[in-house]
Amino acid sequence: MQALYDLLAPAKLNMFLHVVGRRADGYHLLQSPFVMIDWADVLHIERRDDGRLQRHDLGPALPADDLCLRAARALQAASGCTLGADIHIHKHVPWGAGMGGGSSDAATTLLALNRLWGLQWPRERLAQLGLKLGADVPFFIGGRNAFVEGIGEVLRPIDWPVQAYAVVKPAASLPTREIFEHPLLKRDTEAVIVVGSPEEASRSGLPADWMQRFVEGYGRNDLQAPAEDRCPEVAQALSWLAARYGNSRMTGSGSAVFSRVGTSAPSLATDPAADFQNLPTGWVGRMCSSLSGHPLRAWAD
């Protein structure tokens, strides 16, 4: 196998994001349902026999040493593989958005190179390597929507119903580190106890409709208040969506925000796509649908 083309790297939304504690090493402990959406980057990866790793930007220019290259180097070093790759990436997911775009690119790179180089690493081994690159990478390698805990390494797969979401990214991007260090960040939200099924939930005292509550907007994003304080555009975007869909919430550490729309895109007086064309200068947005799983999920089974 010499090349793999049209590989999708989907973004994700955090349906809620609670900070439930902090470890002694300073890392924050989180609880969040991660749901993949159909806003995705596209990668084409070609095998090289000389061991070199190169990235080629087909759209907006990325940093010289992005997560794709770091992921490829990490897999090359850990596996002892002498092959290389040309990684072509067409960036669609906005960066600095809290949508996991860079982590998803890294995960797709690892999944593709695992196949292209004939390594046959199991999913768990790829995820362990991915965690060293970023807290969101194991989620995308896992291939399923998931209730995520710890610092991103504890994944409980969940079956999330297909939903439509209006997603808007303001012009400003937010440094994740600054948001987690902000004095307004709440770090002691009470942890949610999640069990495996409605039947188990009923026996343990948790409402049997816990999943439906998640879908309907349970909880909050504890990073949202710091982000709004740091960046007024986040508050403006939240208001813009709430005025149209009756709800809005930030994803990740921002600055992208989203609204739950329903099981399908709404029938509005105006075309939603046309509405997004009227966004303030520098903002981007689109109507998205949740995915049942990662397009490359089967590659690490």
PDB file of C-alpha atoms in Angstrom:
ATOM      1  CA  MET A   1       0.000   0.000   0.000  1.00  0.00           C
ATOM      2  CA  GLN A   2       1.539   3.277  -1.168  1.00  0.00           C
ATOM      3  CA  ALA A   3      -1.024   5.948  -0.273  1.00  0.00           C
ATOM      4  CA  LEU A   4      -4.319   6.689   1.439  1.00  0.00           C
ATOM      5  CA  TYR A   5      -6.517   9.522   0.238  1.00  0.00           C
ATOM      6  CA  ASP A   6      -9.537  11.517   1.470  1.00  0.00           C
ATOM      7  CA  LEU A   7      -9.043  10.651   5.128  1.00  0.00           C
ATOM      8  CA  LEU A   8     -11.414  12.567   7.379  1.00  0.00           C
ATOM      9  CA  ALA A   9     -10.416  14.100  10.704  1.00  0.00           C
ATOM     10  CA  PRO A  10     -13.720  15.147  12.326  1.00  0.00           C
ATOM     11  CA  ALA A  11     -14.090  17.871  14.940  1.00  0.00           C
ATOM     12  CA  LYS A  12     -15.850  17.328  18.266  1.00  0.00           C
ATOM     13  CA  LEU A  13     -18.194  19.232  20.550  1.00  0.00           C
ATOM     14  CA  ASN A  14     -18.244  19.066  24.345  1.00  0.00           C
ATOM     15  CA  MET A  15     -21.893  18.700  25.305  1.00  0.00           C
ATOM     16  CA  PHE A  16     -20.881  19.883  28.751  1.00  0.00           C
ATOM     17  CA  LEU A  17     -17.497  20.225  30.399  1.00  0.00           C
ATOM     18  CA  HIS A  18     -17.165  20.048  34.168  1.00  0.00           C
ATOM     19  CA  VAL A  19     -13.896  20.575  36.031  1.00  0.00           C
ATOM     20  CA  VAL A  20     -14.232  18.221  39.004  1.00  0.00           C
ATOM     21  CA  GLY A  21     -10.773  18.530  40.575  1.00  0.00           C
ATOM     22  CA  ARG A  22      -7.084  18.979  40.055  1.00  0.00           C
ATOM     23  CA  ARG A  23      -4.189  16.548  40.335  1.00  0.00           C
ATOM     24  CA  ALA A  24      -1.044  17.206  42.341  1.00  0.00           C
ATOM     25  CA  ASP A  25       0.852  17.831  39.085  1.00  0.00           C
ATOM     26  CA  GLY A  26      -1.533  20.657  38.179  1.00  0.00           C
ATOM     27  CA  TYR A  27      -3.560  18.842  35.513  1.00  0.00           C
ATOM     28  CA  HIS A  28      -7.299  19.405  35.781  1.00  0.00           C
ATOM     29  CA  LEU A  29      -9.723  16.495  36.093  1.00  0.00           C
ATOM     30  CA  LEU A  30     -12.651  16.739  33.709  1.00  0.00           C
ATOM     31  CA  GLN A  31     -15.962  15.115  32.879  1.00  0.00           C
ATOM     32  CA  SER A  32     -17.405  15.716  29.434  1.00  0.00           C
ATOM     33  CA  PRO A  33     -19.437  13.957  26.736  1.00  0.00           C
ATOM     34  CA  PHE A  34     -17.376  14.273  23.539  1.00  0.00           C
ATOM     35  CA  VAL A  35     -19.413  14.030  20.342  1.00  0.00           C
ATOM     36  CA  MET A  36     -17.907  13.987  16.835  1.00  0.00           C
ATOM     37  CA  ILE A  37     -19.437  16.164  14.135  1.00  0.00           C
ATOM     38  CA  ASP A  38     -19.185  16.286  10.346  1.00  0.00           C
ATOM     39  CA  TRP A  39     -17.038  19.440  10.248  1.00  0.00           C
ATOM     40  CA  ALA A  40     -13.768  17.767   9.299  1.00  0.00           C
ATOM     41  CA  ASP A  41     -10.281  18.266   7.912  1.00  0.00           C
ATOM     42  CA  VAL A  42      -9.202  16.086   4.976  1.00  0.00           C
ATOM     43  CA  LEU A  43      -5.806  14.347   4.801  1.00  0.00           C
ATOM     44  CA  HIS A  44      -3.986  12.488   2.030  1.00  0.00           C
ATOM     45  CA  ILE A  45      -0.963  10.474   3.139  1.00  0.00           C
ATOM     46  CA  GLU A  46       1.633   8.914   0.850  1.00  0.00           C
ATOM     47  CA  ARG A  47       4.315   6.489   1.990  1.00  0.00           C
ATOM     48  CA  ARG A  48       7.985   7.360   1.557  1.00  0.00           C
ATOM     49  CA  ASP A  49      10.785   4.819   1.566  1.00  0.00           C
ATOM     50  CA  ASP A  50      13.496   7.260   2.678  1.00  0.00           C
ATOM     51  CA  GLY A  51      12.183   7.764   6.217  1.00  0.00           C
ATOM     52  CA  ARG A  52      11.466  11.480   5.747  1.00  0.00           C
ATOM     53  CA  LEU A  53       8.301  13.072   7.153  1.00  0.00           C
ATOM     54  CA  GLN A  54       6.900  16.095   5.352  1.00  0.00           C
ATOM     55  CA  ARG A  55       3.635  18.016   5.589  1.00  0.00           C
ATOM     56  CA  HIS A  56       2.041  19.838   2.660  1.00  0.00           C
ATOM     57  CA  ASP A  57      -0.710  22.403   3.323  1.00  0.00           C
ATOM     58  CA  LEU A  58      -3.517  22.317   0.763  1.00  0.00           C
ATOM     59  CA  GLY A  59      -5.393  25.124   2.485  1.00  0.00           C
ATOM     60  CA  PRO A  60      -4.456  27.578   5.234  1.00  0.00           C
ATOM     61  CA  ALA A  61      -0.826  27.325   6.328  1.00  0.00           C
ATOM     62  CA  LEU A  62      -0.261  25.438   9.574  1.00  0.00           C
ATOM     63  CA  PRO A  63       2.545  25.906  12.103  1.00  0.00           C
ATOM     64  CA  ALA A  64       5.819  24.407  10.925  1.00  0.00           C
ATOM     65  CA  ASP A  65       5.755  21.654  13.547  1.00  0.00           C
ATOM     66  CA  ASP A  66       2.089  20.789  13.959  1.00  0.00           C
ATOM     67  CA  LEU A  67       0.527  17.795  15.718  1.00  0.00           C
ATOM     68  CA  CYS A  68       0.430  15.739  12.505  1.00  0.00           C
ATOM     69  CA  LEU A  69       4.203  15.799  12.154  1.00  0.00           C
ATOM     70  CA  ARG A  70       4.715  15.269  15.877  1.00  0.00           C
ATOM     71  CA  ALA A  71       2.371  12.277  15.773  1.00  0.00           C
ATOM     72  CA  ALA A  72       4.181  10.794  12.776  1.00  0.00           C
ATOM     73  CA  ARG A  73       7.579  11.253  14.449  1.00  0.00           C
ATOM     74  CA  ALA A  74       6.333   9.718  17.688  1.00  0.00           C
ATOM     75  CA  LEU A  75       4.964   6.639  15.908  1.00  0.00           C
ATOM     76  CA  GLN A  76       8.101   6.300  13.811  1.00  0.00           C
ATOM     77  CA  ALA A  77      10.329   6.442  16.893  1.00  0.00           C
ATOM     78  CA  ALA A  78       8.180   4.161  19.062  1.00  0.00           C
ATOM     79  CA  SER A  79       7.789   1.514  16.354  1.00  0.00           C
ATOM     80  CA  GLY A  80      11.300   1.677  14.938  1.00  0.00           C
ATOM     81  CA  CYS A  81       9.795   1.997  11.472  1.00  0.00           C
ATOM     82  CA  THR A  82      12.218   3.213   8.784  1.00  0.00           C
ATOM     83  CA  LEU A  83       9.481   4.388   6.404  1.00  0.00           C
ATOM     84  CA  GLY A  84       8.376   8.000   6.054  1.00  0.00           C
ATOM     85  CA  ALA A  85       5.365   9.886   4.727  1.00  0.00           C
ATOM     86  CA  ASP A  86       4.137  12.919   2.845  1.00  0.00           C
ATOM     87  CA  ILE A  87       1.145  14.274   4.785  1.00  0.00           C
ATOM     88  CA  HIS A  88      -1.156  16.509   2.749  1.00  0.00           C
ATOM     89  CA  ILE A  89      -3.776  18.332   4.802  1.00  0.00           C
ATOM     90  CA  HIS A  90      -6.716  20.471   3.763  1.00  0.00           C
ATOM     91  CA  LYS A  91      -7.671  22.376   6.900  1.00  0.00           C
ATOM     92  CA  HIS A  92     -11.383  23.100   7.297  1.00  0.00           C
ATOM     93  CA  VAL A  93     -11.903  22.988  11.078  1.00  0.00           C
ATOM     94  CA  PRO A  94     -10.920  26.338  12.612  1.00  0.00           C
ATOM     95  CA  TRP A  95      -8.051  26.261  15.096  1.00  0.00           C
ATOM     96  CA  GLY A  96      -8.154  27.883  18.523  1.00  0.00           C
ATOM     97  CA  ALA A  97     -11.786  26.788  18.640  1.00  0.00           C
ATOM     98  CA  GLY A  98     -12.003  24.076  21.307  1.00  0.00           C
ATOM     99  CA  MET A  99     -13.191  21.633  18.632  1.00  0.00           C
ATOM    100  CA  GLY A 100     -10.171  19.323  18.785  1.00  0.00           C
ATOM    101  CA  GLY A 101      -9.088  19.938  15.194  1.00  0.00           C
ATOM    102  CA  GLY A 102      -5.354  19.489  15.733  1.00  0.00           C
ATOM    103  CA  SER A 103      -5.858  16.436  17.943  1.00  0.00           C
ATOM    104  CA  SER A 104      -8.163  14.884  15.362  1.00  0.00           C
ATOM    105  CA  ASP A 105      -5.569  15.472  12.627  1.00  0.00           C
ATOM    106  CA  ALA A 106      -2.978  13.733  14.798  1.00  0.00           C
ATOM    107  CA  ALA A 107      -5.312  10.793  15.452  1.00  0.00           C
ATOM    108  CA  THR A 108      -6.095  10.363  11.750  1.00  0.00           C
ATOM    109  CA  THR A 109      -2.372  10.509  11.012  1.00  0.00           C
ATOM    110  CA  LEU A 110      -1.645   7.768  13.556  1.00  0.00           C
ATOM    111  CA  LEU A 111      -4.494   5.561  12.304  1.00  0.00           C
ATOM    112  CA  ALA A 112      -3.404   6.004   8.687  1.00  0.00           C
ATOM    113  CA  LEU A 113       0.325   5.451   9.256  1.00  0.00           C
ATOM    114  CA  ASN A 114      -0.401   2.397  11.379  1.00  0.00           C
ATOM    115  CA  ARG A 115      -1.986   0.910   8.259  1.00  0.00           C
ATOM    116  CA  LEU A 116       0.295   2.434   5.631  1.00  0.00           C
ATOM    117  CA  TRP A 117       3.440   1.284   7.430  1.00  0.00           C
ATOM    118  CA  GLY A 118       1.980  -2.160   8.196  1.00  0.00           C
ATOM    119  CA  LEU A 119       2.506  -1.815  11.963  1.00  0.00           C
ATOM    120  CA  GLN A 120      -0.805  -3.368  13.068  1.00  0.00           C
ATOM    121  CA  TRP A 121      -0.713  -1.682  16.454  1.00  0.00           C
ATOM    122  CA  PRO A 122      -3.923  -2.213  18.481  1.00  0.00           C
ATOM    123  CA  ARG A 123      -6.109   0.765  19.313  1.00  0.00           C
ATOM    124  CA  GLU A 124      -5.010   0.827  22.972  1.00  0.00           C
ATOM    125  CA  ARG A 125      -1.349   1.172  22.039  1.00  0.00           C
ATOM    126  CA  LEU A 126      -2.070   3.981  19.584  1.00  0.00           C
ATOM    127  CA  ALA A 127      -4.172   5.752  22.237  1.00  0.00           C
ATOM    128  CA  GLN A 128      -1.353   5.558  24.789  1.00  0.00           C
ATOM    129  CA  LEU A 129       0.986   7.159  22.294  1.00  0.00           C
ATOM    130  CA  GLY A 130      -1.660   9.739  21.410  1.00  0.00           C
ATOM    131  CA  LEU A 131      -2.111  10.833  25.021  1.00  0.00           C
ATOM    132  CA  LYS A 132       1.504  12.028  25.035  1.00  0.00           C
ATOM    133  CA  LEU A 133       0.611  14.348  22.158  1.00  0.00           C
ATOM    134  CA  GLY A 134      -2.594  15.823  23.556  1.00  0.00           C
ATOM    135  CA  ALA A 135      -5.451  15.037  25.921  1.00  0.00           C
ATOM    136  CA  ASP A 136      -8.044  14.810  23.105  1.00  0.00           C
ATOM    137  CA  VAL A 137      -6.078  12.479  20.818  1.00  0.00           C
ATOM    138  CA  PRO A 138      -7.112   9.202  22.566  1.00  0.00           C
ATOM    139  CA  PHE A 139     -10.780  10.125  22.101  1.00  0.00           C
ATOM    140  CA  PHE A 140     -10.459  10.349  18.323  1.00  0.00           C
ATOM    141  CA  ILE A 141      -8.384   7.156  18.184  1.00  0.00           C
ATOM    142  CA  GLY A 142     -11.056   5.451  20.299  1.00  0.00           C
ATOM    143  CA  GLY A 143     -13.453   5.896  17.406  1.00  0.00           C
ATOM    144  CA  ARG A 144     -16.656   6.285  19.445  1.00  0.00           C
ATOM    145  CA  ASN A 145     -18.489   9.182  20.992  1.00  0.00           C
ATOM    146  CA  ALA A 146     -17.595   8.961  24.645  1.00  0.00           C
ATOM    147  CA  PHE A 147     -18.059  10.233  28.153  1.00  0.00           C
ATOM    148  CA  VAL A 148     -14.524  11.389  28.900  1.00  0.00           C
ATOM    149  CA  GLU A 149     -12.977  11.630  32.364  1.00  0.00           C
ATOM    150  CA  GLY A 150      -9.604  12.146  34.023  1.00  0.00           C
ATOM    151  CA  ILE A 151      -7.337  14.309  31.878  1.00  0.00           C
ATOM    152  CA  GLY A 152      -8.791  12.755  28.740  1.00  0.00           C
ATOM    153  CA  GLU A 153      -7.538   9.202  29.082  1.00  0.00           C
ATOM    154  CA  VAL A 154     -10.659   7.592  30.611  1.00  0.00           C
ATOM    155  CA  LEU A 155     -13.198   6.903  27.847  1.00  0.00           C
ATOM    156  CA  ARG A 156     -16.660   5.417  28.283  1.00  0.00           C
ATOM    157  CA  PRO A 157     -18.227   4.877  24.819  1.00  0.00           C
ATOM    158  CA  ILE A 158     -21.759   6.216  24.471  1.00  0.00           C
ATOM    159  CA  ASP A 159     -24.369   5.915  21.737  1.00  0.00           C
ATOM    160  CA  TRP A 160     -25.272   9.496  20.924  1.00  0.00           C
ATOM    161  CA  PRO A 161     -28.397  10.129  18.827  1.00  0.00           C
ATOM    162  CA  VAL A 162     -27.966  11.950  15.532  1.00  0.00           C
ATOM    163  CA  GLN A 163     -28.488  15.641  16.208  1.00  0.00           C
ATOM    164  CA  ALA A 164     -28.020  18.879  14.316  1.00  0.00           C
ATOM    165  CA  TYR A 165     -25.869  21.629  15.818  1.00  0.00           C
ATOM    166  CA  ALA A 166     -25.298  25.199  14.702  1.00  0.00           C
ATOM    167  CA  VAL A 167     -21.609  25.962  15.314  1.00  0.00           C
ATOM    168  CA  VAL A 168     -19.981  29.401  15.224  1.00  0.00           C
ATOM    169  CA  LYS A 169     -16.308  30.301  15.654  1.00  0.00           C
ATOM    170  CA  PRO A 170     -15.567  33.995  16.368  1.00  0.00           C
ATOM    171  CA  ALA A 171     -12.471  35.579  14.873  1.00  0.00           C
ATOM    172  CA  ALA A 172     -10.580  35.442  18.163  1.00  0.00           C
ATOM    173  CA  SER A 173      -8.790  32.289  19.313  1.00  0.00           C
ATOM    174  CA  LEU A 174      -8.175  31.442  22.946  1.00  0.00           C
ATOM    175  CA  PRO A 175      -4.991  29.988  24.490  1.00  0.00           C
ATOM    176  CA  THR A 176      -6.124  26.935  26.458  1.00  0.00           C
ATOM    177  CA  ARG A 177      -3.513  27.476  29.163  1.00  0.00           C
ATOM    178  CA  GLU A 178      -4.812  30.978  29.942  1.00  0.00           C
ATOM    179  CA  ILE A 179      -8.372  29.702  30.333  1.00  0.00           C
ATOM    180  CA  PHE A 180      -7.344  26.957  32.766  1.00  0.00           C
ATOM    181  CA  GLU A 181      -5.294  29.449  34.787  1.00  0.00           C
ATOM    182  CA  HIS A 182      -8.058  32.083  34.923  1.00  0.00           C
ATOM    183  CA  PRO A 183      -9.267  33.049  38.446  1.00  0.00           C
ATOM    184  CA  LEU A 184     -12.928  32.651  37.406  1.00  0.00           C
ATOM    185  CA  LEU A 185     -12.470  28.953  36.592  1.00  0.00           C
ATOM    186  CA  LYS A 186     -14.604  26.732  38.815  1.00  0.00           C
ATOM    187  CA  ARG A 187     -12.563  23.670  39.747  1.00  0.00           C
ATOM    188  CA  ASP A 188     -14.866  21.799  42.136  1.00  0.00           C
ATOM    189  CA  THR A 189     -18.006  20.919  40.189  1.00  0.00           C
ATOM    190  CA  GLU A 190     -19.647  17.856  41.672  1.00  0.00           C
ATOM    191  CA  ALA A 191     -18.752  14.774  39.663  1.00  0.00           C
ATOM    192  CA  VAL A 192     -21.453  12.993  37.677  1.00  0.00           C
ATOM    193  CA  ILE A 193     -21.756   9.277  38.410  1.00  0.00           C
ATOM    194  CA  VAL A 194     -22.476   7.501  35.141  1.00  0.00           C
ATOM    195  CA  VAL A 195     -23.387   3.840  34.807  1.00  0.00           C
ATOM    196  CA  GLY A 196     -23.565   1.637  31.780  1.00  0.00           C
ATOM    197  CA  SER A 197     -27.274   1.420  30.972  1.00  0.00           C
ATOM    198  CA  PRO A 198     -30.677   2.847  31.961  1.00  0.00           C
ATOM    199  CA  GLU A 199     -31.382  -0.347  33.913  1.00  0.00           C
ATOM    200  CA  GLU A 200     -28.165   0.012  35.919  1.00  0.00           C
ATOM    201  CA  ALA A 201     -28.892   3.707  36.361  1.00  0.00           C
ATOM    202  CA  SER A 202     -32.257   2.928  37.905  1.00  0.00           C
ATOM    203  CA  ARG A 203     -30.708   0.463  40.361  1.00  0.00           C
ATOM    204  CA  SER A 204     -27.997   2.912  41.402  1.00  0.00           C
ATOM    205  CA  GLY A 205     -30.360   5.805  41.984  1.00  0.00           C
ATOM    206  CA  LEU A 206     -29.296   7.788  38.913  1.00  0.00           C
ATOM    207  CA  PRO A 207     -32.275   8.858  36.778  1.00  0.00           C
ATOM    208  CA  ALA A 208     -32.830   6.350  33.993  1.00  0.00           C
ATOM    209  CA  ASP A 209     -33.058   9.192  31.484  1.00  0.00           C
ATOM    210  CA  TRP A 210     -29.533  10.452  32.230  1.00  0.00           C
ATOM    211  CA  MET A 211     -28.493  10.176  28.587  1.00  0.00           C
ATOM    212  CA  GLN A 212     -31.524  12.121  27.417  1.00  0.00           C
ATOM    213  CA  ARG A 213     -30.663  14.830  29.925  1.00  0.00           C
ATOM    214  CA  PHE A 214     -27.169  15.046  28.441  1.00  0.00           C
ATOM    215  CA  VAL A 215     -28.673  15.347  24.951  1.00  0.00           C
ATOM    216  CA  GLU A 216     -31.083  18.062  26.071  1.00  0.00           C
ATOM    217  CA  GLY A 217     -28.424  20.294  27.542  1.00  0.00           C
ATOM    218  CA  TYR A 218     -27.575  19.086  31.030  1.00  0.00           C
ATOM    219  CA  GLY A 219     -24.719  20.819  32.842  1.00  0.00           C
ATOM    220  CA  ARG A 220     -22.524  23.644  31.657  1.00  0.00           C
ATOM    221  CA  ASN A 221     -19.026  24.398  30.416  1.00  0.00           C
ATOM    222  CA  ASP A 222     -16.931  25.461  33.420  1.00  0.00           C
ATOM    223  CA  LEU A 223     -14.442  27.091  31.041  1.00  0.00           C
ATOM    224  CA  GLN A 224     -17.069  29.389  29.547  1.00  0.00           C
ATOM    225  CA  ALA A 225     -17.039  32.112  32.221  1.00  0.00           C
ATOM    226  CA  PRO A 226     -13.235  32.541  32.008  1.00  0.00           C
ATOM    227  CA  ALA A 227     -13.452  32.552  28.212  1.00  0.00           C
ATOM    228  CA  GLU A 228     -16.180  35.211  28.163  1.00  0.00           C
ATOM    229  CA  ASP A 229     -14.135  37.353  30.547  1.00  0.00           C
ATOM    230  CA  ARG A 230     -11.031  36.899  28.412  1.00  0.00           C
ATOM    231  CA  CYS A 231     -12.776  37.362  25.057  1.00  0.00           C
ATOM    232  CA  PRO A 232     -15.984  39.432  24.614  1.00  0.00           C
ATOM    233  CA  GLU A 233     -16.508  37.813  21.199  1.00  0.00           C
ATOM    234  CA  VAL A 234     -17.379  34.528  22.932  1.00  0.00           C
ATOM    235  CA  ALA A 235     -20.279  36.211  24.725  1.00  0.00           C
ATOM    236  CA  GLN A 236     -21.355  37.867  21.462  1.00  0.00           C
ATOM    237  CA  ALA A 237     -21.349  34.537  19.629  1.00  0.00           C
ATOM    238  CA  LEU A 238     -23.311  32.867  22.421  1.00  0.00           C
ATOM    239  CA  SER A 239     -25.934  35.621  22.207  1.00  0.00           C
ATOM    240  CA  TRP A 240     -26.046  35.380  18.407  1.00  0.00           C
ATOM    241  CA  LEU A 241     -26.876  31.665  18.556  1.00  0.00           C
ATOM    242  CA  ALA A 242     -29.242  31.895  21.531  1.00  0.00           C
ATOM    243  CA  ALA A 243     -31.312  34.502  19.703  1.00  0.00           C
ATOM    244  CA  ARG A 244     -31.822  32.047  16.838  1.00  0.00           C
ATOM    245  CA  TYR A 245     -32.048  28.652  18.511  1.00  0.00           C
ATOM    246  CA  GLY A 246     -32.939  29.355  22.141  1.00  0.00           C
ATOM    247  CA  ASN A 247     -29.761  27.859  23.582  1.00  0.00           C
ATOM    248  CA  SER A 248     -25.988  28.164  23.252  1.00  0.00           C
ATOM    249  CA  ARG A 249     -22.856  26.834  24.911  1.00  0.00           C
ATOM    250  CA  MET A 250     -19.117  27.010  24.368  1.00  0.00           C
ATOM    251  CA  THR A 251     -17.194  23.887  23.387  1.00  0.00           C
ATOM    252  CA  GLY A 252     -13.853  22.966  24.967  1.00  0.00           C
ATOM    253  CA  SER A 253     -11.795  25.979  25.973  1.00  0.00           C
ATOM    254  CA  GLY A 254     -13.360  28.029  23.146  1.00  0.00           C
ATOM    255  CA  SER A 255     -13.740  30.161  21.271  1.00  0.00           C
ATOM    256  CA  ALA A 256     -16.284  28.161  19.209  1.00  0.00           C
ATOM    257  CA  VAL A 257     -19.849  27.961  20.492  1.00  0.00           C
ATOM    258  CA  PHE A 258     -22.811  25.823  19.442  1.00  0.00           C
ATOM    259  CA  SER A 259     -26.565  25.429  19.737  1.00  0.00           C
ATOM    260  CA  ARG A 260     -28.605  22.260  19.864  1.00  0.00           C
ATOM    261  CA  VAL A 261     -30.978  22.389  16.911  1.00  0.00           C
ATOM    262  CA  GLY A 262     -32.723  19.005  16.996  1.00  0.00           C
ATOM    263  CA  THR A 263     -32.750  15.766  15.073  1.00  0.00           C
ATOM    264  CA  SER A 264     -32.345  17.596  11.773  1.00  0.00           C
ATOM    265  CA  ALA A 265     -31.550  21.044  10.485  1.00  0.00           C
ATOM    266  CA  PRO A 266     -34.504  23.349  11.193  1.00  0.00           C
ATOM    267  CA  SER A 267     -36.850  24.700   8.591  1.00  0.00           C
ATOM    268  CA  LEU A 268     -36.247  28.408   9.081  1.00  0.00           C
ATOM    269  CA  ALA A 269     -37.673  31.438   7.355  1.00  0.00           C
ATOM    270  CA  THR A 270     -34.158  31.985   6.093  1.00  0.00           C
ATOM    271  CA  ASP A 271     -31.714  29.366   4.922  1.00  0.00           C
ATOM    272  CA  PRO A 272     -29.309  28.578   7.837  1.00  0.00           C
ATOM    273  CA  ALA A 273     -26.381  28.657   5.428  1.00  0.00           C
ATOM    274  CA  ALA A 274     -27.411  32.126   4.302  1.00  0.00           C
ATOM    275  CA  ASP A 275     -27.699  33.205   7.928  1.00  0.00           C
ATOM    276  CA  PHE A 276     -24.102  32.119   8.541  1.00  0.00           C
ATOM    277  CA  GLN A 277     -23.045  34.290   5.619  1.00  0.00           C
ATOM    278  CA  ASN A 278     -24.175  37.303   7.661  1.00  0.00           C
ATOM    279  CA  LEU A 279     -21.777  36.601  10.508  1.00  0.00           C
ATOM    280  CA  PRO A 280     -19.455  39.400  11.660  1.00  0.00           C
ATOM    281  CA  THR A 281     -16.183  39.781   9.783  1.00  0.00           C
ATOM    282  CA  GLY A 282     -13.737  36.989  10.608  1.00  0.00           C
ATOM    283  CA  TRP A 283     -16.377  34.671  12.094  1.00  0.00           C
ATOM    284  CA  VAL A 284     -17.140  31.282  10.539  1.00  0.00           C
ATOM    285  CA  GLY A 285     -20.085  28.986  11.110  1.00  0.00           C
ATOM    286  CA  ARG A 286     -22.076  26.123   9.698  1.00  0.00           C
ATOM    287  CA  MET A 287     -24.832  23.670  10.446  1.00  0.00           C
ATOM    288  CA  CYS A 288     -23.345  20.353  11.551  1.00  0.00           C
ATOM    289  CA  SER A 289     -24.582  16.869  12.277  1.00  0.00           C
ATOM    290  CA  SER A 290     -23.259  14.551  14.941  1.00  0.00           C
ATOM    291  CA  LEU A 291     -21.518  11.361  13.827  1.00  0.00           C
ATOM    292  CA  SER A 292     -22.110   7.907  15.253  1.00  0.00           C
ATOM    293  CA  GLY A 293     -18.372   7.239  15.189  1.00  0.00           C
ATOM    294  CA  HIS A 294     -15.039   8.065  13.597  1.00  0.00           C
ATOM    295  CA  PRO A 295     -14.876   7.379   9.833  1.00  0.00           C
ATOM    296  CA  LEU A 296     -11.649   5.369  10.362  1.00  0.00           C
ATOM    297  CA  ARG A 297     -12.825   3.540  13.462  1.00  0.00           C
ATOM    298  CA  ALA A 298     -12.491   0.073  11.902  1.00  0.00           C
ATOM    299  CA  TRP A 299      -8.820   0.635  11.114  1.00  0.00           C
ATOM    300  CA  ALA A 300      -7.705  -0.143  14.655  1.00  0.00           C
ATOM    301  CA  ASP A 301     -10.137  -2.947  15.537  1.00  0.00           C
TER     302      ASP A 301
END
